[in-house]
Coordinates of C-alpha atoms in Angstrom, one line a residue:
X1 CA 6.9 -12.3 28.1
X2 CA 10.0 -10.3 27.5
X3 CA 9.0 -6.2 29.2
X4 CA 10.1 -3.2 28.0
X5 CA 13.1 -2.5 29.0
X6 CA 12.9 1.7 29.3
X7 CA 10.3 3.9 27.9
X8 CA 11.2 6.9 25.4
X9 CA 8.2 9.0 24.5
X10 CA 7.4 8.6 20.5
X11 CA 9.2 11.3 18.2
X12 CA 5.9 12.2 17.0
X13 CA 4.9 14.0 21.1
X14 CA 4.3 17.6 20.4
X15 CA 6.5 20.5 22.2
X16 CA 4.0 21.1 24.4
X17 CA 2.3 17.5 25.6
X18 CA 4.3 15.8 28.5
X19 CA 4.5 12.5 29.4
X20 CA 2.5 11.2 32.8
X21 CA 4.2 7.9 34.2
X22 CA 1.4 8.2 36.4
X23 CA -1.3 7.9 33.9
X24 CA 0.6 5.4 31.7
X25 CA 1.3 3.4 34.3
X26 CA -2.4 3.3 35.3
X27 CA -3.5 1.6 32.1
X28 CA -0.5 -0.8 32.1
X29 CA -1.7 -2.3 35.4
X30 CA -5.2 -2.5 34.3
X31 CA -4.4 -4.7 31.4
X32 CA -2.0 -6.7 33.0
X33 CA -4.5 -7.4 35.6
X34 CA -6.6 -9.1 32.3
X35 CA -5.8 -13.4 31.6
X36 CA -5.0 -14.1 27.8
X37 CA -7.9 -16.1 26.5
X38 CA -6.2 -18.4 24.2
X39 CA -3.6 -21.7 23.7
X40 CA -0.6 -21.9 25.8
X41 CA -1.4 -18.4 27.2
X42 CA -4.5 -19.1 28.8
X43 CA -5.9 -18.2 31.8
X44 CA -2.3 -16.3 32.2
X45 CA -1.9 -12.7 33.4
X46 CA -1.5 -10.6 30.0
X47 CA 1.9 -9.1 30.3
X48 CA 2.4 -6.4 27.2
X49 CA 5.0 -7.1 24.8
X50 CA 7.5 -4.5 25.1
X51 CA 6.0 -3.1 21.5
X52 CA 2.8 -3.4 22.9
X53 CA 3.6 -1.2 26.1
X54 CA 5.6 0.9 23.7
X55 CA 2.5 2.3 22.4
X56 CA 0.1 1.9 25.2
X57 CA 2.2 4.1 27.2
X58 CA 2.3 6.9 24.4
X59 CA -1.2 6.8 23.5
X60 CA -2.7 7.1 27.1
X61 CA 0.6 8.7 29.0
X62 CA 1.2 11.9 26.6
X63 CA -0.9 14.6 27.4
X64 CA -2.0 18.3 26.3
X65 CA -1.1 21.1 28.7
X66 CA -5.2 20.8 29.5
X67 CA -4.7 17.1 30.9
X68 CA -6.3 15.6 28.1
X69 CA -4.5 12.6 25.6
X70 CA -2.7 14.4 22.7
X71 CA -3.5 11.3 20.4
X72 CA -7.5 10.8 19.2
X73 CA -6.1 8.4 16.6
X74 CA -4.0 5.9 16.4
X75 CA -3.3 3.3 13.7
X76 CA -1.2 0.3 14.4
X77 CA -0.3 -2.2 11.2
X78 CA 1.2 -5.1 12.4
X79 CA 1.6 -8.5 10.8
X80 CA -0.8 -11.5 11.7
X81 CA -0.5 -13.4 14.8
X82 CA 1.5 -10.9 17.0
X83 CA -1.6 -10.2 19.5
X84 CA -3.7 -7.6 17.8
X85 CA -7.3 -8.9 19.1
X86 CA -6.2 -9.2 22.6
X87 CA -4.5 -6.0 22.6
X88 CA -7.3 -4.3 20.7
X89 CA -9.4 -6.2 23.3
X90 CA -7.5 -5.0 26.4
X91 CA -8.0 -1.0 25.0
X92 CA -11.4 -1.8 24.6
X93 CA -12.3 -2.6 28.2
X94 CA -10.1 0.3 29.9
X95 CA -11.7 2.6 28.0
X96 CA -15.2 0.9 29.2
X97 CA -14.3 0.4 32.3
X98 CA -11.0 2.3 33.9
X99 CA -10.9 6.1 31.9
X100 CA -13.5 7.6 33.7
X101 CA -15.9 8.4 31.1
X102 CA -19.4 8.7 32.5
X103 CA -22.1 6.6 30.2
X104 CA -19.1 5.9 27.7
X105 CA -19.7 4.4 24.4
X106 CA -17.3 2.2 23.4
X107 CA -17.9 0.3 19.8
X108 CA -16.2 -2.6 18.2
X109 CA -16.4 -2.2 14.6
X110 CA -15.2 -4.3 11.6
X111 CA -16.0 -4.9 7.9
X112 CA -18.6 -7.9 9.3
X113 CA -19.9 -9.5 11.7
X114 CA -18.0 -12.3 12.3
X115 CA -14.5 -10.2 12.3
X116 CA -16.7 -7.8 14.6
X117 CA -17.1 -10.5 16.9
X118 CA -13.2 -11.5 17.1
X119 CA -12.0 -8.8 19.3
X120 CA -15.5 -8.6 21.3
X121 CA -15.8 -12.0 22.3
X122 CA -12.1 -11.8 23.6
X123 CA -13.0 -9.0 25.5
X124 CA -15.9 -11.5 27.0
X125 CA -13.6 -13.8 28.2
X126 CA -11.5 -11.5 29.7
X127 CA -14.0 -10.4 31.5
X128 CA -14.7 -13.9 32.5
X129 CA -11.2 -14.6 33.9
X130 CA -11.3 -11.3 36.1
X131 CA -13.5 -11.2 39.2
X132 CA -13.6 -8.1 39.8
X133 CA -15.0 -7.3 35.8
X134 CA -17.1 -9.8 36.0
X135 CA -19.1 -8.4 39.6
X136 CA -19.5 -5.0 37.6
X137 CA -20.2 -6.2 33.8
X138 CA -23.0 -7.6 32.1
X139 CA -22.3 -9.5 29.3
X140 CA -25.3 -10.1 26.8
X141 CA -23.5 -12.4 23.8
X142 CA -26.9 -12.0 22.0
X143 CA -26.3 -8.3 21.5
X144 CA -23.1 -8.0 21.1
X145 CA -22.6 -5.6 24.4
X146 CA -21.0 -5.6 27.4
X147 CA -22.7 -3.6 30.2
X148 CA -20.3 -1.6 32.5
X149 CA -22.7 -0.8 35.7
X150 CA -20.6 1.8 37.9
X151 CA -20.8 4.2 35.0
X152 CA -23.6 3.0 33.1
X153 CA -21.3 2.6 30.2
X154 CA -21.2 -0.2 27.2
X155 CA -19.3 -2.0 24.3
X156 CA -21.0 -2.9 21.8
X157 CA -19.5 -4.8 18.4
X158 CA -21.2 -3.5 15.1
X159 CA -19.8 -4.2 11.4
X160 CA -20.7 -2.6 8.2
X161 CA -23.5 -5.3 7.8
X162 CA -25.6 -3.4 10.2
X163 CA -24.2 0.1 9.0
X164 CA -27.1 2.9 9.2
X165 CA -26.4 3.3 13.0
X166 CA -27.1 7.0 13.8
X167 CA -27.0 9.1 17.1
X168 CA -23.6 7.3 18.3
X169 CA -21.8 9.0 21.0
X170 CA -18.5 7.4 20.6
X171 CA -15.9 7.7 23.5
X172 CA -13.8 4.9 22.3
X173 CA -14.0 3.2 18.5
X174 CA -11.9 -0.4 18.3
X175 CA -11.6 -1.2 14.3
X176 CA -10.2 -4.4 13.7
X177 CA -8.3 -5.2 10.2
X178 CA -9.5 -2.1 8.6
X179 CA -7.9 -3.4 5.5
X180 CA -10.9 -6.1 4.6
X181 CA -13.0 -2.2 5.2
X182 CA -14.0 -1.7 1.4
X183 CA -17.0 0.6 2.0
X184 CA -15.7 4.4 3.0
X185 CA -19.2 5.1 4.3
X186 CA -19.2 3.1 7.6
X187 CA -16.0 4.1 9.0
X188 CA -17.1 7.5 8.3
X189 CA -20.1 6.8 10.1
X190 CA -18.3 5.7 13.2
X191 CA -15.8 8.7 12.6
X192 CA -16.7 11.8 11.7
X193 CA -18.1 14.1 13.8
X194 CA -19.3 11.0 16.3
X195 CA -16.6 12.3 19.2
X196 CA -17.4 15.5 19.4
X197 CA -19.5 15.7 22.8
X198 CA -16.2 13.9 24.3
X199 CA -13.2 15.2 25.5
X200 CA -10.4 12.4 25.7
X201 CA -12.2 9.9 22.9
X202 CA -10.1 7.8 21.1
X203 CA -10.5 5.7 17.8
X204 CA -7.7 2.7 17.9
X205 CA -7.4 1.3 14.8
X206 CA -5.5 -2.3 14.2
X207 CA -4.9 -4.1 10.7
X208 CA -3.0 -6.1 8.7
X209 CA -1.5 -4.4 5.5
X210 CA -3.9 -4.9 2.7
X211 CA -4.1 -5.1 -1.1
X212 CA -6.5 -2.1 -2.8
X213 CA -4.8 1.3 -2.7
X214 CA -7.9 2.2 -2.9
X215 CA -9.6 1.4 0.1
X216 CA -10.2 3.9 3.4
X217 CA -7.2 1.4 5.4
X218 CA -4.6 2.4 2.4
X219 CA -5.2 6.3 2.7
X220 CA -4.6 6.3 6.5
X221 CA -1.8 3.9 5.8
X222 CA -0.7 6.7 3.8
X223 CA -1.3 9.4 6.6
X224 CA 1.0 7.2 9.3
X225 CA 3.8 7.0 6.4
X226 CA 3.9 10.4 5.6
X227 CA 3.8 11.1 9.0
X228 CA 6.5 8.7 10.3
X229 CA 8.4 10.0 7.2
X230 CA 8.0 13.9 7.9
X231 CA 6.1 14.6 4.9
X232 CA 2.8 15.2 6.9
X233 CA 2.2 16.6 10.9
X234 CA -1.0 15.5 13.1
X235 CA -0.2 16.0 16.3
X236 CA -3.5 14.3 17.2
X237 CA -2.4 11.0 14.8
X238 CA -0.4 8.2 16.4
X239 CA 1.2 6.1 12.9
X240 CA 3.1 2.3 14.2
X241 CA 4.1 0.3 11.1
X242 CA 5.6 -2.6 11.5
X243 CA 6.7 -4.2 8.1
X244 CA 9.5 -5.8 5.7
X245 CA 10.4 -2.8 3.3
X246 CA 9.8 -3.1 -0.3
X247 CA 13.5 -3.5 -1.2
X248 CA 13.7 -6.6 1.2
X249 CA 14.2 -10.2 0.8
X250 CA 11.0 -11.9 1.8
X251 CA 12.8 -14.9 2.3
X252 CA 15.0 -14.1 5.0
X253 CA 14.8 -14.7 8.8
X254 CA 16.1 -10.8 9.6
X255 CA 13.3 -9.3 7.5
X256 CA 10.6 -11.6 9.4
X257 CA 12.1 -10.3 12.8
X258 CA 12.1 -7.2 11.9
X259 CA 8.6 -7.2 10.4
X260 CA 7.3 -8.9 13.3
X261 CA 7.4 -7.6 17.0
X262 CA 6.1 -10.7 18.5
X263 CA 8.2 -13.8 16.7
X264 CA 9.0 -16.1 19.1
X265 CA 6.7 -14.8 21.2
X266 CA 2.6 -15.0 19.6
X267 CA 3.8 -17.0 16.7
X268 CA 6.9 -19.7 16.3
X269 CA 9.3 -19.1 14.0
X270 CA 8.9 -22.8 12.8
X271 CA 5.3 -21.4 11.9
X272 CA 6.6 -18.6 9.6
X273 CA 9.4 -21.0 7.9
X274 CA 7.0 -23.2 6.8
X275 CA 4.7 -20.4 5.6
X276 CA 7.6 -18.8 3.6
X277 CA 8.8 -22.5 2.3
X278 CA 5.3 -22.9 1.1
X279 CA 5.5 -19.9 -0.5
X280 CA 8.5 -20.5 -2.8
X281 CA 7.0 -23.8 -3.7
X282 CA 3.8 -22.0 -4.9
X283 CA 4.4 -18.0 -6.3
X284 CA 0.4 -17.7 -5.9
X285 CA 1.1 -17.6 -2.4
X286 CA 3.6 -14.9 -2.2
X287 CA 1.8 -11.9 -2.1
X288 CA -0.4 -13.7 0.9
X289 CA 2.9 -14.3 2.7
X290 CA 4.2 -10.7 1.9
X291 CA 1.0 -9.4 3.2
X292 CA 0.2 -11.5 6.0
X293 CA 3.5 -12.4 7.4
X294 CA 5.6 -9.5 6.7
X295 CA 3.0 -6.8 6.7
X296 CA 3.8 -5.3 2.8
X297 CA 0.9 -3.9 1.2
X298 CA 0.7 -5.5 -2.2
X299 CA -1.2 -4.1 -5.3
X300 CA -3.4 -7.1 -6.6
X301 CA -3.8 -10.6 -5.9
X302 CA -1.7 -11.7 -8.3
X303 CA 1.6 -10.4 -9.0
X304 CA 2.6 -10.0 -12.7
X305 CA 6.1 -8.1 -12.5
X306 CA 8.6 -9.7 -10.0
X307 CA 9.7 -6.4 -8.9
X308 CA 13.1 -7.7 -7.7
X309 CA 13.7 -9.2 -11.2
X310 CA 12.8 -5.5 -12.7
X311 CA 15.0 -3.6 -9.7
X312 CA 17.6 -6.0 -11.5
X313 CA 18.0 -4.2 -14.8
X314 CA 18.0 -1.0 -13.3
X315 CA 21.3 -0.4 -15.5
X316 CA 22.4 2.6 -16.2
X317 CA 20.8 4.1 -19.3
X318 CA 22.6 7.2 -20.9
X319 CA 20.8 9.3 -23.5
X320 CA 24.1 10.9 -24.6
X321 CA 25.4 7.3 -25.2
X322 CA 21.9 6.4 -27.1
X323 CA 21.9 9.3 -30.0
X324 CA 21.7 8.2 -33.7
X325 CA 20.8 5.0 -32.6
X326 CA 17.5 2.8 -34.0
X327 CA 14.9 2.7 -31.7
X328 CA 10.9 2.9 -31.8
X329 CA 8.4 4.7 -29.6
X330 CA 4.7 3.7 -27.8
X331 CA 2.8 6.6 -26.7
X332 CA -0.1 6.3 -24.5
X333 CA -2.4 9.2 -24.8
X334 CA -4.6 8.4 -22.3
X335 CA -7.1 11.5 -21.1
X336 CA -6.2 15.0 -21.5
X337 CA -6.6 15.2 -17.5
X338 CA -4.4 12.2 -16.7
X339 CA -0.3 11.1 -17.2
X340 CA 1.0 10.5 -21.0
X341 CA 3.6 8.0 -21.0
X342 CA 6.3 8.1 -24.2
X343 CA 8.5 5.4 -24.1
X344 CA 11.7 4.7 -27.1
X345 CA 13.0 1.2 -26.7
X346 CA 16.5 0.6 -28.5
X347 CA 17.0 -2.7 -29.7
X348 CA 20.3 -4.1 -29.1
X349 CA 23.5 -3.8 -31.8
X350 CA 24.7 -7.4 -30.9
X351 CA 24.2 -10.5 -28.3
X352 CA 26.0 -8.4 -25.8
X353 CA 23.8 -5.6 -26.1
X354 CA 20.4 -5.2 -24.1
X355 CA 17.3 -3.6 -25.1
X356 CA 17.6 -0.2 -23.5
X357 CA 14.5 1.9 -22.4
X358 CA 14.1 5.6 -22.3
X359 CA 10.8 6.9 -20.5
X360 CA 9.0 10.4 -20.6
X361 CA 5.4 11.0 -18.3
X362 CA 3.8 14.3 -18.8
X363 CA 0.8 15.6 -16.8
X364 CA -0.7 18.9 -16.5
X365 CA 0.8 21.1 -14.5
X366 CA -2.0 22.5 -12.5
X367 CA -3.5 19.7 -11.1
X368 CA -0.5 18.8 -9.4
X369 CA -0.8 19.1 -5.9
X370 CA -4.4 17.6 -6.3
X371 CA -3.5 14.4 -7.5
X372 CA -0.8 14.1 -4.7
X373 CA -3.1 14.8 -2.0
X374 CA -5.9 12.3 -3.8
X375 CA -3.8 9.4 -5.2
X376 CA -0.9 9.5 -2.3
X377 CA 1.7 9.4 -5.0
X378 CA 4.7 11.7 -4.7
X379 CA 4.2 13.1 -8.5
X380 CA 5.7 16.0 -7.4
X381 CA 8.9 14.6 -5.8
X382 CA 9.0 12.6 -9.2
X383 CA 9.0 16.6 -11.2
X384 CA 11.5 18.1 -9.3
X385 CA 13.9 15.2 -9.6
X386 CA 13.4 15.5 -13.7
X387 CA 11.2 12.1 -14.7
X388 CA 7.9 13.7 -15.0
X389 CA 7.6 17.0 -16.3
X390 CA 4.6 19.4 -16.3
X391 CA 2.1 20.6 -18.8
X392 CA 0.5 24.4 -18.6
X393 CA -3.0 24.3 -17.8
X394 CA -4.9 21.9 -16.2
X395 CA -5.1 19.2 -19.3
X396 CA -2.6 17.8 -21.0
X397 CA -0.9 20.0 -23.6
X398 CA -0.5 18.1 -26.5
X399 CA 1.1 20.6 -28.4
X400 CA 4.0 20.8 -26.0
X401 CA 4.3 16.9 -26.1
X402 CA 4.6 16.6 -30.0
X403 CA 7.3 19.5 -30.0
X404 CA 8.9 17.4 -27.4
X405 CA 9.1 14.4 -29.8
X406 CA 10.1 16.2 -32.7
X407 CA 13.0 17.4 -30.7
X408 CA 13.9 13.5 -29.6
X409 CA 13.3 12.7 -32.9
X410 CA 16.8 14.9 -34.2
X411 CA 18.6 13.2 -31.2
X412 CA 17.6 9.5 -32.2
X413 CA 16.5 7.3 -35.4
X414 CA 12.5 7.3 -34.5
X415 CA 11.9 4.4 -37.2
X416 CA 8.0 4.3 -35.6
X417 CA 5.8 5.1 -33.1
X418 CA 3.1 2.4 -32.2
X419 CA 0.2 4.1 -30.3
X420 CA -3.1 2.9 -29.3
X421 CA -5.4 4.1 -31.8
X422 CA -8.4 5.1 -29.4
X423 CA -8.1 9.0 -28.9
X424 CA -4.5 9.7 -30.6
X425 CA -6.1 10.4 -34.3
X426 CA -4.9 14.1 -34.0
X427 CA -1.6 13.5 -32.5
X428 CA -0.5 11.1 -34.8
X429 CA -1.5 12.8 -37.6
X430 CA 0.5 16.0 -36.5
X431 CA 3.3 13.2 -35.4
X432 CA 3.1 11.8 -39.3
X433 CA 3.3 15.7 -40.3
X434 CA 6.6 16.2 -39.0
X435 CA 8.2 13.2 -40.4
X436 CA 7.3 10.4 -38.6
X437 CA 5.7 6.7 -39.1
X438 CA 3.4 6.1 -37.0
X439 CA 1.5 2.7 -36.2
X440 CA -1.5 2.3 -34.9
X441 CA -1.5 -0.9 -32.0
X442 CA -4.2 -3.1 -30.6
X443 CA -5.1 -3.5 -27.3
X444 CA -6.8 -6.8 -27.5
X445 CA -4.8 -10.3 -26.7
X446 CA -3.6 -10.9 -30.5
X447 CA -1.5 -7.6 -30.2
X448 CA -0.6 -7.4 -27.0
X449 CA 0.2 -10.5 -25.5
X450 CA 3.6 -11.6 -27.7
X451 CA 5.4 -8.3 -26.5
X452 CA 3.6 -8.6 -22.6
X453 CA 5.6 -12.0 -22.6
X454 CA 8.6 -11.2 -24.4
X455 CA 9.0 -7.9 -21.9
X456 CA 8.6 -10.9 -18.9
X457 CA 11.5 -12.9 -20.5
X458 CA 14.0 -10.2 -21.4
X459 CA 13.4 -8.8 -17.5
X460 CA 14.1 -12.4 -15.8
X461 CA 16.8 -12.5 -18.5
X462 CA 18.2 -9.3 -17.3
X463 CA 17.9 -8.4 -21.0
X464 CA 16.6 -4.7 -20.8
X465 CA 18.1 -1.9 -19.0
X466 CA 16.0 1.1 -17.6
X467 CA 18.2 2.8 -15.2
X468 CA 15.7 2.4 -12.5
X469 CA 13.0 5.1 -13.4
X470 CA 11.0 5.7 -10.7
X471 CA 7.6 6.4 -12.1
X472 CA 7.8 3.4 -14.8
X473 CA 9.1 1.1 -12.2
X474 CA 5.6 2.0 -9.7
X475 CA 3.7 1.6 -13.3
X476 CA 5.6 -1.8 -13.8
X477 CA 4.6 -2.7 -9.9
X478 CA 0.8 -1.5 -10.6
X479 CA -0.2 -4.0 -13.1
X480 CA -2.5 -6.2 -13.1
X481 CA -2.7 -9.1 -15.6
X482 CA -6.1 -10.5 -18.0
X483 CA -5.3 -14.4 -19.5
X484 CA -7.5 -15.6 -22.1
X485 CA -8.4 -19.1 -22.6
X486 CA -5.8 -19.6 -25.3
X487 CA -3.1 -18.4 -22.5
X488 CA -2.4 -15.0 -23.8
X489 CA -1.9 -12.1 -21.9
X490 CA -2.4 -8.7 -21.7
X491 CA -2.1 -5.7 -18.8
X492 CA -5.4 -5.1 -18.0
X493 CA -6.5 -0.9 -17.1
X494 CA -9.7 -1.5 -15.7
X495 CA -8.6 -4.0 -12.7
X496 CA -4.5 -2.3 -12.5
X497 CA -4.9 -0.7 -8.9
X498 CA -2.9 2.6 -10.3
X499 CA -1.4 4.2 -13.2
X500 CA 0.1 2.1 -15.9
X501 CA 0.4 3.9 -18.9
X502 CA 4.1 3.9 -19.0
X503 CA 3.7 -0.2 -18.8
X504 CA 1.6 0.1 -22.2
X505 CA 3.7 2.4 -23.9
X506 CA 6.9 0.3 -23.1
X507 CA 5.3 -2.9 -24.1
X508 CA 3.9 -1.6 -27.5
X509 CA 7.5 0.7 -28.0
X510 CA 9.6 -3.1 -27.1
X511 CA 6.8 -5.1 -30.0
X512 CA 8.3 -2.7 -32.6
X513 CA 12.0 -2.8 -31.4
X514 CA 12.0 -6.9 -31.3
X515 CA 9.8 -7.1 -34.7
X516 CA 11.9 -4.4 -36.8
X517 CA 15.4 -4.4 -35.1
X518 CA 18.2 -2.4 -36.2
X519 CA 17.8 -3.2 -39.9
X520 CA 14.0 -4.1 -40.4
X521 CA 15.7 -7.8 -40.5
X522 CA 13.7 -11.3 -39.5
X523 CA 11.4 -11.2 -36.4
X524 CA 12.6 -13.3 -32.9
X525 CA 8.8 -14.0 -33.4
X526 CA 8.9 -15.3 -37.2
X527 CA 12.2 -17.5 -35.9
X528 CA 10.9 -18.7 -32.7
X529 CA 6.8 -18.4 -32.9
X530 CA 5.3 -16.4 -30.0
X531 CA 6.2 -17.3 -26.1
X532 CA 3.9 -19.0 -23.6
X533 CA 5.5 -18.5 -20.2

């Protein structure tokens, strides 16, 4: 095992916590006294990984001016395979066995009782292969505990299948792949409140990236980015990511070494090769691969939009360039809480041409800041750079917007605005009183599915050009795809993980551009028939 080479104390140490070689040092020899449990390891002394002693050191060697660890928290997101279990194993049974905690409580938790059981019957065997743990512990594989005898302490693995667990004292919590977590309540449980009585408790959380955005493992995600990033200050938080960035190729070796801290190490790089060969053979098993291997959190199952193939046609779009020209509009009224999306796409004036799209997201101004802190999207970053702008109030002003499109409407050649025809009867009638045709869009397969396609084929064409707008392009990345038996398609709101309103509006604003063109001339779909990708 390669060591590390020299220890810096994490950025995120506050001004006043120093660091205690003593005290780090202490918990390093513990778990190196431990044997790995598993394969080629086995039975061998557990010697950290120098990311592994990277953060043991800063969790247990940076302390408060009272003696006490700064960090209560830390969350660790590293890909599968790079020693998470043993690691989280290893924490487990210092802080059972070596921190001094009289009658400590240390609990194992995980979304069920088999992933509960991972870390805890690692911990068993280590406990096996040591001696001098195995004079003073009393393992009881029925229960799920491990007895610690000189201070009357125990481990004890629960999942959210037994959740309802009340009175908990916790010293040290172990969760393992928080990500498969999709109840709030039980990490709560094991959370909030339960450390109080203790002075140096700490809750070490380990995972995998995960796919719902929605989920209790996204929102701390969240925390450690804005943290790492500056955007947020916990002194009491530890945030380690490692991962392949959302801009990188997934295919190459640099990004897999630098999402992985233990290649070459835990896991061959033959093994991750063959998983990423796979992978192109099959695009169902991408987003696995992404999220497995290279640690990216990914928004559904299924990817629709390639988001390389979209970051493609980020050309530039200029709306100086674009007046008097022919183009058509979608508008997506959605609630009068939440974003409106008005989207003109401009049909191209020869085979040179592309279809170019113009975007505008409104949302109402005073419930801002809210829907940063709830939905951990930088909405505000977004309105001070210029592509979302603000509504007074805290609904939607409606008003404002159709002023707003009367005003676009003496820059370009608004031929028509397809909207969706729930909840816009007043807007469009107030659109059709200031000059405008309107046309009202389905939702269902027969409308949608022709433009959905021809949207997918113009993007791997690199066909359209939408100068890279930030808030359509995390729309674009948020959807989530419905197939009917016939094979047609359509972006599906209920099962998108996030906003994609701007998706809607493009895709209805692009069906009018293709059917009417420039002149109200033949249809690509009358010449060609609708596309089945």
């Amino acid at each position: 095992m390669r060591k590390l080479k020299k220890y810096k104390p994490t950025k995120f140490k506050a001004k006043d916590s120093t660091y205690n070689e003593q005290e780090a040092s202490y918990v390093v020899d513990f778990i190196e006294q431990l044997k790995h449990t598993k394969g080629e390891f086995y039975n061998k002394p557990f010697e950290l990984i120098d990311w592994q002693e990277q953060i043991i050191r800063d969790i247990f060697g940076i302390l408060k001016p009272d003696g006490y660890r700064q960090f209560t928290t830390a969350y660790i997101e590293v890909p599968k395979k790079c020693g998470k279990s043993e690691l989280a194993a290893a924490v487990a049974l210092y802080m059972l066995c070596a921190d001094g905690e009289q009658r400590a409580e240390v609990y194992g938790c995980a979304a069920d009782r088999d992933q509960s059981s991972l870390v805890f019957d690692v911990a068993c065997d280590m406990v096996r292969l040591c001696p001098a743990l195995m004079k003073r512990c009393d393992i009881r594989p029925s229960r799920k505990s491990i007895g610690f005898g000189p201070t009357n302490s125990s481990y004890k693995a629960l999942s959210a299948e037994v959740a309802g667990k009340s009175g908990v004292n916790v010293s040290a919590l172990i969760f393992d792949e928080l990500w498969v977590q999709r109840d709030k309540k039980f990490f709560q449980m094991m959370t909030v409140g339960t450390s109080d009585a203790r002075k140096n408790p700490l809750h070490f959380i380990i995972t995998t990236a995960g796919n719902d955005t929605n989920s209790i493992c996204y929102e701390l995600h969240q925390k450690a980015v804005d943290i790492i990033e500056g955007r947020k200050v916990d002194p009491t938080f530890y945030p380690v990511i490692y991962g392949a960035d959302e801009s990188d190729d997934w295919t190459d070796p640099k990004v897999w070494m630098k999402a992985n801290p233990s290649l070459g190490i835990t896991i061959g790089l033959d093994k991750v090769r063959a998983a990423c060969e796979s992978a192109k053979q099959n695009p169902g098993e991408e987003n696995a691969f992404r999220q497995l291997r290279l640690n990216q959190w990914v928004k559904q199952s299924v990817r629709w939009m390639p988001m390389d193939k979209w970051d493609a046609c980020s050309f530039a779009v200029n709306e100086e360039d674009l007046e008097g020209r022919v183009c058509y509009g979608g508008l997506d009224l959605s609630s009068t809480t939440d974003i409106t999306a008005f989207v003109l796409v401009f049909p191209p004036q020869d085979e040179d041409d592309k279809y170019c799209v113009l975007p505008y997201f409104w949302i109402p101004e005073d419930t801002l800041d809210l829907r940063v802190k709830r939905d951990h999207v930088p909405y505000d970053i977004w309105e001070r750079q210029g592509f979302l702008q603000t509504t007074e109030g805290n609904v939607v002003h409606y008003g404002y917007i159709e002023k707003f499109i009367e005003k676009l409407g003496e820059r370009f050649n608004i031929r028509e605005i397809a909207f969706d025809r729930w909840g816009a009867v007043q807007m469009t009638q107030n659109l059709e009183n200031l000059g405008f045709t309107v046309v009202p869009f389905g939702q269902g397969f027969k409308d949608m599915s022709p433009p959905t396609k021809e949207l997918m084929k113009l993007t791997l064409e690199e066909k359209i050009a939408h100068g890279g707008h930030p808030v359509l392009r995390w729309m674009m990345d948020n959807i989530f795809i419905r197939t009917d038996p016939a094979g047609n398609i359509k972006a599906d709101k209920e099962k998108s993980t996030e906003k994609i309103d701007g998706a809607i509006a493009t895709i209805m604003g692009l069906d009018r551009a293709i059917r009417c063109g420039n002149d109200n001339a033949a249809s690509v779909y009358d010449d060609r028939g609708i596309l089945f990708i």
